[in-house]
PDB file of C-alpha atoms in Angstrom:
ATOM      1  CA  MET H 165     -12.154  34.599 -31.208  1.00 51.00           C
ATOM      2  CA  SER H 166      -9.926  36.579 -28.712  1.00 61.00           C
ATOM      3  CA  SER H 167      -7.361  38.995 -29.787  1.00 79.00           C
ATOM      4  CA  PHE H 168      -4.048  39.761 -28.457  1.00 85.00           C
ATOM      5  CA  PRO H 169      -1.554  42.221 -28.906  1.00 89.00           C
ATOM      6  CA  ILE H 170       1.460  41.954 -31.167  1.00 91.00           C
ATOM      7  CA  LEU H 171       4.347  40.397 -28.995  1.00 92.00           C
ATOM      8  CA  ASP H 172       7.619  42.729 -29.546  1.00 93.00           C
ATOM      9  CA  VAL H 173      10.347  40.471 -27.886  1.00 93.00           C
ATOM     10  CA  GLU H 174      13.069  42.856 -27.417  1.00 93.00           C
ATOM     11  CA  ALA H 175      10.550  45.337 -25.851  1.00 94.00           C
ATOM     12  CA  GLU H 176       8.983  42.619 -23.543  1.00 94.00           C
ATOM     13  CA  ILE H 177      13.065  42.105 -22.348  1.00 93.00           C
ATOM     14  CA  LYS H 178      13.251  46.043 -21.688  1.00 95.00           C
ATOM     15  CA  VAL H 179       9.829  45.654 -19.726  1.00 94.00           C
ATOM     16  CA  ALA H 180      11.340  42.946 -17.561  1.00 93.00           C
ATOM     17  CA  LEU H 181      14.716  44.407 -16.971  1.00 93.00           C
ATOM     18  CA  ASP H 182      13.207  47.565 -16.016  1.00 93.00           C
ATOM     19  CA  ALA H 183      10.677  46.208 -13.693  1.00 92.00           C
ATOM     20  CA  ARG H 184      13.804  44.025 -12.059  1.00 90.00           C
ATOM     21  CA  ASN H 185      15.656  47.296 -11.335  1.00 90.00           C
ATOM     22  CA  ALA H 186      12.485  48.821  -9.738  1.00 90.00           C
ATOM     23  CA  PHE H 187      11.617  46.424  -7.332  1.00 87.00           C
ATOM     24  CA  GLU H 188      13.391  46.242  -3.880  1.00 83.00           C
ATOM     25  CA  ASP H 189      15.484  42.846  -3.320  1.00 81.00           C
ATOM     26  CA  ASN H 190      12.995  41.744  -0.814  1.00 82.00           C
ATOM     27  CA  ILE H 191      10.164  41.519  -2.924  1.00 88.00           C
ATOM     28  CA  VAL H 192      11.665  41.300  -6.382  1.00 89.00           C
ATOM     29  CA  THR H 193      11.269  37.248  -6.734  1.00 90.00           C
ATOM     30  CA  GLN H 194       7.318  37.587  -6.062  1.00 91.00           C
ATOM     31  CA  LYS H 195       6.880  40.770  -8.002  1.00 92.00           C
ATOM     32  CA  MET H 196       8.695  39.201 -11.193  1.00 93.00           C
ATOM     33  CA  GLN H 197       6.729  36.208 -10.829  1.00 92.00           C
ATOM     34  CA  ASP H 198       3.645  38.403 -10.900  1.00 92.00           C
ATOM     35  CA  LEU H 199       4.576  40.560 -13.764  1.00 94.00           C
ATOM     36  CA  GLY H 200       5.451  37.350 -15.882  1.00 94.00           C
ATOM     37  CA  MET H 201       1.896  35.925 -15.470  1.00 92.00           C
ATOM     38  CA  GLU H 202       0.285  39.255 -16.193  1.00 94.00           C
ATOM     39  CA  ARG H 203       2.550  39.489 -19.502  1.00 95.00           C
ATOM     40  CA  ALA H 204       2.173  36.015 -20.518  1.00 94.00           C
ATOM     41  CA  ARG H 205      -1.694  36.168 -20.187  1.00 92.00           C
ATOM     42  CA  MET H 206      -1.955  39.482 -21.905  1.00 93.00           C
ATOM     43  CA  TYR H 207      -0.264  38.058 -24.901  1.00 93.00           C
ATOM     44  CA  GLY H 208      -2.178  34.508 -24.864  1.00 90.00           C
ATOM     45  CA  TRP H 209      -0.075  32.466 -23.068  1.00 91.00           C
ATOM     46  CA  GLN H 210      -0.989  30.088 -19.815  1.00 88.00           C
ATOM     47  CA  ASP H 211       2.003  31.081 -17.727  1.00 89.00           C
ATOM     48  CA  THR H 212       5.752  32.525 -18.001  1.00 92.00           C
ATOM     49  CA  TYR H 213       7.247  28.842 -18.595  1.00 90.00           C
ATOM     50  CA  VAL H 214       5.486  28.791 -22.167  1.00 91.00           C
ATOM     51  CA  PHE H 215       5.566  32.684 -22.979  1.00 94.00           C
ATOM     52  CA  THR H 216       9.085  32.828 -22.274  1.00 94.00           C
ATOM     53  CA  LYS H 217      10.025  29.532 -24.683  1.00 94.00           C
ATOM     54  CA  ALA H 218       7.756  31.163 -27.319  1.00 94.00           C
ATOM     55  CA  MET H 219       9.921  34.392 -27.355  1.00 95.00           C
ATOM     56  CA  GLY H 220      12.853  32.018 -27.665  1.00 95.00           C
ATOM     57  CA  GLU H 221      11.298  30.603 -30.757  1.00 94.00           C
ATOM     58  CA  MET H 222      10.811  33.982 -32.057  1.00 94.00           C
ATOM     59  CA  MET H 223      14.432  35.276 -31.488  1.00 93.00           C
ATOM     60  CA  ILE H 224      15.470  31.978 -33.014  1.00 93.00           C
ATOM     61  CA  GLU H 225      13.419  32.408 -36.329  1.00 92.00           C
ATOM     62  CA  SER H 226      14.115  36.381 -36.853  1.00 91.00           C
ATOM     63  CA  GLN H 227      18.307  35.941 -36.442  1.00 91.00           C
ATOM     64  CA  ARG H 228      18.803  32.267 -38.105  1.00 88.00           C
ATOM     65  CA  GLU H 229      19.283  33.664 -41.780  1.00 87.00           C
ATOM     66  CA  GLU H 230      20.159  30.417 -43.940  1.00 87.00           C
ATOM     67  CA  ILE H 231      21.054  28.047 -41.050  1.00 87.00           C
ATOM     68  CA  PRO H 232      18.808  25.108 -40.822  1.00 87.00           C
ATOM     69  CA  VAL H 233      16.804  24.926 -37.810  1.00 91.00           C
ATOM     70  CA  VAL H 234      14.642  22.027 -36.096  1.00 93.00           C
ATOM     71  CA  ILE H 235      12.702  23.111 -33.256  1.00 94.00           C
ATOM     72  CA  ILE H 236      11.329  19.919 -30.872  1.00 95.00           C
ATOM     73  CA  ARG H 237       8.168  21.022 -28.812  1.00 95.00           C
ATOM     74  CA  PRO H 238       7.744  17.787 -26.189  1.00 95.00           C
ATOM     75  CA  SER H 239       4.589  18.197 -23.982  1.00 94.00           C
ATOM     76  CA  ILE H 240       4.650  17.277 -20.563  1.00 93.00           C
ATOM     77  CA  ILE H 241       7.503  14.851 -20.098  1.00 95.00           C
ATOM     78  CA  GLU H 242       7.189  12.025 -17.736  1.00 95.00           C
ATOM     79  CA  SER H 243       9.290   8.730 -16.877  1.00 96.00           C
ATOM     80  CA  THR H 244      10.795   6.554 -19.626  1.00 96.00           C
ATOM     81  CA  TYR H 245       8.520   3.998 -21.521  1.00 97.00           C
ATOM     82  CA  LYS H 246      11.613   1.355 -22.101  1.00 94.00           C
ATOM     83  CA  GLU H 247      15.105   2.888 -22.208  1.00 93.00           C
ATOM     84  CA  PRO H 248      17.255   2.749 -20.157  1.00 92.00           C
ATOM     85  CA  ILE H 249      14.965   1.070 -17.826  1.00 94.00           C
ATOM     86  CA  PRO H 250      11.140   1.642 -17.852  1.00 95.00           C
ATOM     87  CA  GLY H 251       9.769   4.148 -15.097  1.00 94.00           C
ATOM     88  CA  TRP H 252      13.277   5.948 -15.004  1.00 94.00           C
ATOM     89  CA  ILE H 253      12.809   9.586 -13.988  1.00 92.00           C
ATOM     90  CA  GLU H 254      14.741  12.397 -12.089  1.00 87.00           C
ATOM     91  CA  GLY H 255      13.047  14.933  -9.784  1.00 80.00           C
ATOM     92  CA  LEU H 256       9.122  15.217  -9.771  1.00 79.00           C
ATOM     93  CA  ARG H 257       7.528  16.063 -13.137  1.00 77.00           C
ATOM     94  CA  MET H 258       4.189  17.831 -13.804  1.00 81.00           C
ATOM     95  CA  ILE H 259       1.751  15.011 -12.624  1.00 87.00           C
ATOM     96  CA  ASP H 260       3.928  13.329  -9.796  1.00 90.00           C
ATOM     97  CA  PRO H 261       2.872  15.605  -6.931  1.00 89.00           C
ATOM     98  CA  LEU H 262      -0.727  15.013  -7.523  1.00 90.00           C
ATOM     99  CA  LEU H 263       0.047  11.298  -7.442  1.00 91.00           C
ATOM    100  CA  ILE H 264       1.793  11.307  -4.416  1.00 91.00           C
ATOM    101  CA  TYR H 265      -0.503  13.493  -2.265  1.00 90.00           C
ATOM    102  CA  TYR H 266      -3.217  11.812  -3.530  1.00 92.00           C
ATOM    103  CA  GLY H 267      -1.837   8.519  -2.572  1.00 93.00           C
ATOM    104  CA  LYS H 268      -1.625   9.861   0.728  1.00 91.00           C
ATOM    105  CA  GLY H 269      -4.931  10.681   1.536  1.00 89.00           C
ATOM    106  CA  GLU H 270      -4.047  14.339   1.484  1.00 87.00           C
ATOM    107  CA  LEU H 271      -5.609  14.971  -1.845  1.00 88.00           C
ATOM    108  CA  THR H 272      -9.034  13.831  -2.567  1.00 90.00           C
ATOM    109  CA  ALA H 273     -10.398  16.133  -5.502  1.00 90.00           C
ATOM    110  CA  PHE H 274      -8.633  18.151  -8.061  1.00 92.00           C
ATOM    111  CA  PRO H 275     -10.339  21.151 -10.208  1.00 92.00           C
ATOM    112  CA  ALA H 276     -10.084  20.035 -14.132  1.00 92.00           C
ATOM    113  CA  ASP H 277     -12.201  19.425 -17.088  1.00 92.00           C
ATOM    114  CA  ALA H 278     -13.243  15.738 -16.665  1.00 92.00           C
ATOM    115  CA  LYS H 279     -12.700  15.576 -20.192  1.00 94.00           C
ATOM    116  CA  GLY H 280      -9.971  17.506 -20.643  1.00 94.00           C
ATOM    117  CA  VAL H 281      -6.807  16.049 -21.675  1.00 95.00           C
ATOM    118  CA  ILE H 282      -3.231  15.990 -20.362  1.00 94.00           C
ATOM    119  CA  ASP H 283      -0.590  15.878 -22.779  1.00 95.00           C
ATOM    120  CA  ALA H 284       2.065  13.637 -21.682  1.00 95.00           C
ATOM    121  CA  VAL H 285       5.176  11.875 -23.458  1.00 97.00           C
ATOM    122  CA  PRO H 286       7.324   9.452 -21.987  1.00 97.00           C
ATOM    123  CA  ALA H 287      11.075  10.877 -21.628  1.00 96.00           C
ATOM    124  CA  ASP H 288      12.930   8.202 -23.688  1.00 97.00           C
ATOM    125  CA  MET H 289      10.274   8.821 -26.762  1.00 97.00           C
ATOM    126  CA  VAL H 290      11.740  12.783 -26.819  1.00 97.00           C
ATOM    127  CA  VAL H 291      15.071  11.515 -27.017  1.00 97.00           C
ATOM    128  CA  ASN H 292      14.420   9.196 -29.604  1.00 96.00           C
ATOM    129  CA  ALA H 293      12.580  11.738 -31.533  1.00 96.00           C
ATOM    130  CA  MET H 294      15.396  14.445 -31.058  1.00 95.00           C
ATOM    131  CA  LEU H 295      17.887  11.395 -32.320  1.00 94.00           C
ATOM    132  CA  ALA H 296      15.847  10.734 -35.466  1.00 93.00           C
ATOM    133  CA  ALA H 297      15.195  14.345 -36.313  1.00 92.00           C
ATOM    134  CA  MET H 298      18.941  15.408 -35.819  1.00 90.00           C
ATOM    135  CA  ALA H 299      20.124  12.484 -38.257  1.00 88.00           C
ATOM    136  CA  LYS H 300      17.525  13.479 -40.969  1.00 87.00           C
ATOM    137  CA  HIS H 301      18.103  17.290 -41.138  1.00 87.00           C
ATOM    138  CA  GLY H 302      21.966  17.245 -40.073  1.00 80.00           C
ATOM    139  CA  ALA H 303      22.417  15.193 -43.096  1.00 77.00           C
ATOM    140  CA  VAL H 304      20.063  17.456 -45.598  1.00 75.00           C
ATOM    141  CA  ARG H 305      21.679  20.729 -44.024  1.00 74.00           C
ATOM    142  CA  LYS H 306      18.843  22.489 -46.069  1.00 79.00           C
ATOM    143  CA  PRO H 307      17.780  25.992 -45.017  1.00 83.00           C
ATOM    144  CA  GLY H 308      14.812  26.091 -43.296  1.00 85.00           C
ATOM    145  CA  LEU H 309      12.653  25.700 -40.068  1.00 90.00           C
ATOM    146  CA  ARG H 310      11.118  22.625 -39.280  1.00 91.00           C
ATOM    147  CA  VAL H 311       8.967  21.852 -35.958  1.00 94.00           C
ATOM    148  CA  TYR H 312       8.238  18.788 -34.233  1.00 96.00           C
ATOM    149  CA  HIS H 313       5.621  18.326 -31.663  1.00 96.00           C
ATOM    150  CA  ILE H 314       6.081  15.587 -29.629  1.00 96.00           C
ATOM    151  CA  ALA H 315       2.981  15.254 -28.072  1.00 96.00           C
ATOM    152  CA  SER H 316       0.238  12.602 -27.577  1.00 96.00           C
ATOM    153  CA  SER H 317      -2.917  15.154 -27.127  1.00 95.00           C
ATOM    154  CA  VAL H 318      -4.099  14.457 -30.748  1.00 95.00           C
ATOM    155  CA  VAL H 319      -2.866  10.888 -31.494  1.00 95.00           C
ATOM    156  CA  ASN H 320      -3.546   9.101 -28.302  1.00 97.00           C
ATOM    157  CA  PRO H 321      -4.978  11.591 -25.872  1.00 96.00           C
ATOM    158  CA  LEU H 322      -4.569  10.933 -21.833  1.00 96.00           C
ATOM    159  CA  VAL H 323      -8.164  12.078 -20.267  1.00 96.00           C
ATOM    160  CA  HIS H 324      -8.013  13.480 -17.025  1.00 95.00           C
ATOM    161  CA  GLN H 325     -10.761  11.362 -15.443  1.00 95.00           C
ATOM    162  CA  ASP H 326      -8.785   8.304 -16.685  1.00 96.00           C
ATOM    163  CA  LEU H 327      -5.804   9.442 -15.071  1.00 96.00           C
ATOM    164  CA  CYS H 328      -7.591   9.949 -11.851  1.00 95.00           C
ATOM    165  CA  ASP H 329      -8.915   6.557 -12.374  1.00 96.00           C
ATOM    166  CA  TYR H 330      -5.595   5.087 -12.726  1.00 97.00           C
ATOM    167  CA  PHE H 331      -4.152   6.626  -9.889  1.00 96.00           C
ATOM    168  CA  PHE H 332      -6.947   4.894  -7.872  1.00 96.00           C
ATOM    169  CA  ASP H 333      -6.486   1.665  -9.237  1.00 96.00           C
ATOM    170  CA  TYR H 334      -3.001   1.668  -8.115  1.00 97.00           C
ATOM    171  CA  PHE H 335      -3.267   3.095  -4.770  1.00 96.00           C
ATOM    172  CA  ASN H 336      -6.423   1.055  -4.163  1.00 95.00           C
ATOM    173  CA  SER H 337      -4.181  -2.021  -4.707  1.00 95.00           C
ATOM    174  CA  SER H 338      -0.835  -1.085  -3.403  1.00 94.00           C
ATOM    175  CA  PRO H 339      -1.442   1.539  -0.620  1.00 93.00           C
ATOM    176  CA  TYR H 340       1.051   3.564   1.189  1.00 91.00           C
ATOM    177  CA  MET H 341       1.581   2.913   4.817  1.00 90.00           C
ATOM    178  CA  ASP H 342       0.902   5.223   7.695  1.00 86.00           C
ATOM    179  CA  LEU H 343       3.282   5.988  10.593  1.00 86.00           C
ATOM    180  CA  GLN H 344       1.700   2.860  12.243  1.00 87.00           C
ATOM    181  CA  ARG H 345       2.180   0.400   9.194  1.00 90.00           C
ATOM    182  CA  ARG H 346      -1.522   0.551   8.343  1.00 91.00           C
ATOM    183  CA  PRO H 347      -2.545   0.964   4.744  1.00 92.00           C
ATOM    184  CA  ILE H 348      -3.768   4.313   3.623  1.00 93.00           C
ATOM    185  CA  LYS H 349      -7.525   3.717   2.192  1.00 93.00           C
ATOM    186  CA  ILE H 350      -8.260   6.309  -0.379  1.00 92.00           C
ATOM    187  CA  GLN H 351     -11.340   6.887  -2.470  1.00 92.00           C
ATOM    188  CA  PRO H 352     -11.789   7.749  -6.051  1.00 94.00           C
ATOM    189  CA  ALA H 353     -10.629  11.074  -6.765  1.00 92.00           C
ATOM    190  CA  LYS H 354     -13.367  13.735  -7.447  1.00 92.00           C
ATOM    191  CA  VAL H 355     -13.152  15.987 -10.523  1.00 93.00           C
ATOM    192  CA  PHE H 356     -14.521  19.091 -10.106  1.00 92.00           C
ATOM    193  CA  ASN H 357     -15.521  21.450 -13.492  1.00 91.00           C
ATOM    194  CA  SER H 358     -15.198  24.520 -11.679  1.00 89.00           C
ATOM    195  CA  MET H 359     -12.492  26.365  -9.249  1.00 91.00           C
ATOM    196  CA  ASP H 360     -15.835  27.470  -7.029  1.00 90.00           C
ATOM    197  CA  ASP H 361     -17.105  23.716  -6.383  1.00 91.00           C
ATOM    198  CA  PHE H 362     -13.700  22.502  -5.713  1.00 91.00           C
ATOM    199  CA  HIS H 363     -13.190  25.175  -3.000  1.00 90.00           C
ATOM    200  CA  THR H 364     -16.653  24.406  -1.775  1.00 91.00           C
ATOM    201  CA  HIS H 365     -15.700  20.584  -1.670  1.00 89.00           C
ATOM    202  CA  ILE H 366     -12.297  21.175   0.225  1.00 87.00           C
ATOM    203  CA  HIS H 367     -13.571  23.437   3.007  1.00 85.00           C
ATOM    204  CA  THR H 368     -16.614  21.114   3.652  1.00 86.00           C
ATOM    205  CA  GLU H 369     -14.049  18.034   3.674  1.00 83.00           C
ATOM    206  CA  ALA H 370     -11.808  19.726   5.943  1.00 81.00           C
ATOM    207  CA  ILE H 371     -14.969  20.663   8.235  1.00 80.00           C
ATOM    208  CA  GLN H 372     -15.772  16.826   8.303  1.00 78.00           C
ATOM    209  CA  ARG H 373     -12.201  16.369   9.442  1.00 75.00           C
ATOM    210  CA  SER H 374     -12.527  18.214  12.388  1.00 73.00           C
ATOM    211  CA  PRO H 375     -15.701  17.314  13.998  1.00 64.00           C
ATOM    212  CA  ASN H 376     -15.281  18.877  17.419  1.00 64.00           C
ATOM    213  CA  SER H 377     -14.341  22.194  15.876  1.00 57.00           C
ATOM    214  CA  PRO H 378     -17.172  24.338  14.644  1.00 57.00           C
ATOM    215  CA  GLN H 379     -17.201  26.228  11.673  1.00 55.00           C
ATOM    216  CA  GLY H 380     -14.945  29.194  12.263  1.00 52.00           C
ATOM    217  CA  ILE H 381     -12.923  27.863  14.747  1.00 59.00           C
ATOM    218  CA  ARG H 382      -9.253  27.089  13.249  1.00 66.00           C
ATOM    219  CA  PHE H 383      -8.602  23.574  11.706  1.00 67.00           C
ATOM    220  CA  SER H 384      -5.834  21.465  13.428  1.00 73.00           C
ATOM    221  CA  LYS H 385      -2.476  21.703  11.866  1.00 77.00           C
ATOM    222  CA  ARG H 386      -2.838  18.400   9.920  1.00 78.00           C
ATOM    223  CA  VAL H 387      -6.049  19.488   8.396  1.00 79.00           C
ATOM    224  CA  GLN H 388      -4.860  23.173   7.301  1.00 81.00           C
ATOM    225  CA  ARG H 389      -1.929  21.781   6.058  1.00 83.00           C
ATOM    226  CA  SER H 390      -4.076  19.482   3.423  1.00 82.00           C
ATOM    227  CA  LEU H 391      -6.339  22.554   2.839  1.00 85.00           C
ATOM    228  CA  ASP H 392      -3.405  25.033   2.209  1.00 86.00           C
ATOM    229  CA  LEU H 393      -1.831  22.035  -0.118  1.00 86.00           C
ATOM    230  CA  ALA H 394      -4.878  21.573  -1.859  1.00 87.00           C
ATOM    231  CA  LYS H 395      -5.637  25.194  -2.554  1.00 88.00           C
ATOM    232  CA  HIS H 396      -1.652  25.744  -3.598  1.00 88.00           C
ATOM    233  CA  LEU H 397      -1.750  22.530  -6.269  1.00 87.00           C
ATOM    234  CA  ALA H 398      -5.184  23.820  -7.746  1.00 87.00           C
ATOM    235  CA  LYS H 399      -3.533  27.253  -8.515  1.00 86.00           C
ATOM    236  CA  LEU H 400      -0.247  25.943  -9.731  1.00 84.00           C
ATOM    237  CA  TYR H 401      -2.024  23.132 -12.126  1.00 86.00           C
ATOM    238  CA  GLU H 402      -5.133  25.910 -13.152  1.00 85.00           C
ATOM    239  CA  PRO H 403      -3.540  26.913 -16.480  1.00 83.00           C
ATOM    240  CA  TYR H 404      -3.162  23.250 -17.461  1.00 86.00           C
ATOM    241  CA  SER H 405      -6.315  21.737 -15.794  1.00 89.00           C
ATOM    242  CA  PHE H 406      -8.702  23.605 -17.912  1.00 89.00           C
ATOM    243  CA  TYR H 407      -6.556  24.005 -21.053  1.00 88.00           C
ATOM    244  CA  GLU H 408      -8.169  23.185 -24.299  1.00 88.00           C
ATOM    245  CA  GLY H 409      -5.096  23.405 -26.745  1.00 88.00           C
ATOM    246  CA  ARG H 410      -4.224  20.213 -28.870  1.00 92.00           C
ATOM    247  CA  PHE H 411      -0.871  19.765 -30.477  1.00 93.00           C
ATOM    248  CA  ASP H 412      -0.757  17.797 -33.946  1.00 92.00           C
ATOM    249  CA  ASN H 413       2.164  15.695 -34.298  1.00 93.00           C
ATOM    250  CA  THR H 414       1.906  15.152 -37.942  1.00 95.00           C
ATOM    251  CA  ASN H 415       5.478  15.994 -38.572  1.00 95.00           C
ATOM    252  CA  VAL H 416       6.430  13.266 -36.215  1.00 96.00           C
ATOM    253  CA  GLN H 417       4.231  10.847 -37.884  1.00 95.00           C
ATOM    254  CA  MET H 418       6.150  11.270 -41.175  1.00 94.00           C
ATOM    255  CA  LEU H 419       9.274  11.302 -39.327  1.00 94.00           C
ATOM    256  CA  ILE H 420       8.386   7.650 -37.944  1.00 94.00           C
ATOM    257  CA  LYS H 421       7.444   6.561 -41.655  1.00 93.00           C
ATOM    258  CA  GLU H 422      11.107   7.327 -42.994  1.00 92.00           C
ATOM    259  CA  LEU H 423      12.671   5.081 -40.351  1.00 91.00           C
ATOM    260  CA  SER H 424      13.765   1.288 -41.093  1.00 90.00           C
ATOM    261  CA  GLU H 425      12.035  -1.372 -39.019  1.00 91.00           C
ATOM    262  CA  GLU H 426      15.341  -1.938 -36.798  1.00 91.00           C
ATOM    263  CA  GLU H 427      15.440   1.813 -36.063  1.00 90.00           C
ATOM    264  CA  LYS H 428      11.798   1.954 -34.925  1.00 88.00           C
ATOM    265  CA  ARG H 429      12.484  -0.973 -32.615  1.00 88.00           C
ATOM    266  CA  HIS H 430      15.658   0.732 -31.034  1.00 89.00           C
ATOM    267  CA  PHE H 431      14.513   4.336 -31.313  1.00 91.00           C
ATOM    268  CA  ASP H 432      10.477   3.882 -30.607  1.00 93.00           C
ATOM    269  CA  PHE H 433       9.044   7.296 -30.248  1.00 95.00           C
ATOM    270  CA  ASP H 434       5.539   6.681 -31.376  1.00 95.00           C
ATOM    271  CA  VAL H 435       3.320   8.024 -28.573  1.00 96.00           C
ATOM    272  CA  GLY H 436       0.534   6.556 -30.292  1.00 95.00           C
ATOM    273  CA  SER H 437       1.237   3.038 -29.415  1.00 95.00           C
ATOM    274  CA  VAL H 438       1.355   3.736 -25.853  1.00 97.00           C
ATOM    275  CA  ASP H 439      -1.175   2.049 -23.539  1.00 98.00           C
ATOM    276  CA  TRP H 440      -1.787   4.792 -20.766  1.00 98.00           C
ATOM    277  CA  LYS H 441      -3.291   2.409 -18.130  1.00 98.00           C
ATOM    278  CA  ASP H 442      -0.396   0.245 -18.558  1.00 98.00           C
ATOM    279  CA  TYR H 443       2.009   2.882 -18.418  1.00 98.00           C
ATOM    280  CA  ILE H 444       0.647   4.867 -15.442  1.00 97.00           C
ATOM    281  CA  CYS H 445      -0.107   1.926 -13.280  1.00 97.00           C
ATOM    282  CA  ASN H 446       2.886  -0.545 -13.906  1.00 97.00           C
ATOM    283  CA  ILE H 447       5.502   1.752 -15.218  1.00 97.00           C
ATOM    284  CA  HIS H 448       5.347   5.299 -14.071  1.00 97.00           C
ATOM    285  CA  ILE H 449       3.878   5.260 -10.467  1.00 96.00           C
ATOM    286  CA  PRO H 450       6.403   2.335  -9.544  1.00 95.00           C
ATOM    287  CA  GLY H 451       9.151   4.529 -11.245  1.00 94.00           C
ATOM    288  CA  VAL H 452       8.212   7.575  -9.288  1.00 94.00           C
ATOM    289  CA  LEU H 453       8.036   5.703  -6.155  1.00 92.00           C
ATOM    290  CA  ARG H 454      11.407   3.943  -6.625  1.00 91.00           C
ATOM    291  CA  HIS H 455      13.566   6.623  -8.284  1.00 89.00           C
ATOM    292  CA  VAL H 456      11.995   9.836  -7.109  1.00 83.00           C
ATOM    293  CA  GLN H 457      10.369   9.661  -3.691  1.00 75.00           C
ATOM    294  CA  LYS H 458      12.574   7.395  -1.885  1.00 66.00           C
ATOM    295  CA  GLY H 459      14.454   9.086   0.635  1.00 46.00           C
ATOM    296  CA  ARG H 460      12.774  12.667   0.106  1.00 45.00           C
ATOM    297  CA  GLY H 461      10.354  12.659   2.705  1.00 44.00           C
ATOM    298  CA  LEU H 462       6.942  13.408   0.685  1.00 47.00           C
TER     299      LEU H 462
END
């Protein structure tokens, strides 16, 4: 088992402030991003997003005294399941750039553990769980700390390979149109279990898409753009595409049991009841295309 150094939040904040003051303005953004990733991984977190959230929780725990605290930890929040309407979403979330570029034929493969899990949850279920937790603990006002994982990776895992299959099912039957209004034909997405295999694939594919360009000669702008995009997305998602962590939601299940039948109907947050194929193909992808992508030129 790997061992990590003990995290001192105040000392870590000082490291960040000192580094910010030391870097020149023209390079500070990239340098701080690099430093954040370095520090996060040194302490065992995938990236700065979860690292800083963990530090925030540590600060709350150290200063809460007798104040009752409830921490809600949602996993990857995606479009709504039912309310206010199925598929409502504001902005591109975790999996959405992948589905859009795949549907347009610009992304044909991805590096990930094919049997791994993407821990997703509909947005309205997160809101409903928060309301239920507030009602329960706000009324009792008992000092203490309670954590709720609004997550699916244990109770109803969404497997990477299945997700790719759902993308194919949708865009194979409802394809994007190119500039000439012709349907864009896509193939089932390939999932590679290593970054090396993935990079070999995308370079081979780039060469095949440029038959008049011998290996070593610059690709066309279109092919180079697709190649750069695939590399960028792979690097961006790498901390999560091979992530093995799972989040138990026993506390959430106990909270659900305390609801009346009427409350369960109006404030549903049982992630275990989600049919992922139906959700992805009939709710989420149509929602992204309707509420987010339209007019963005993606």
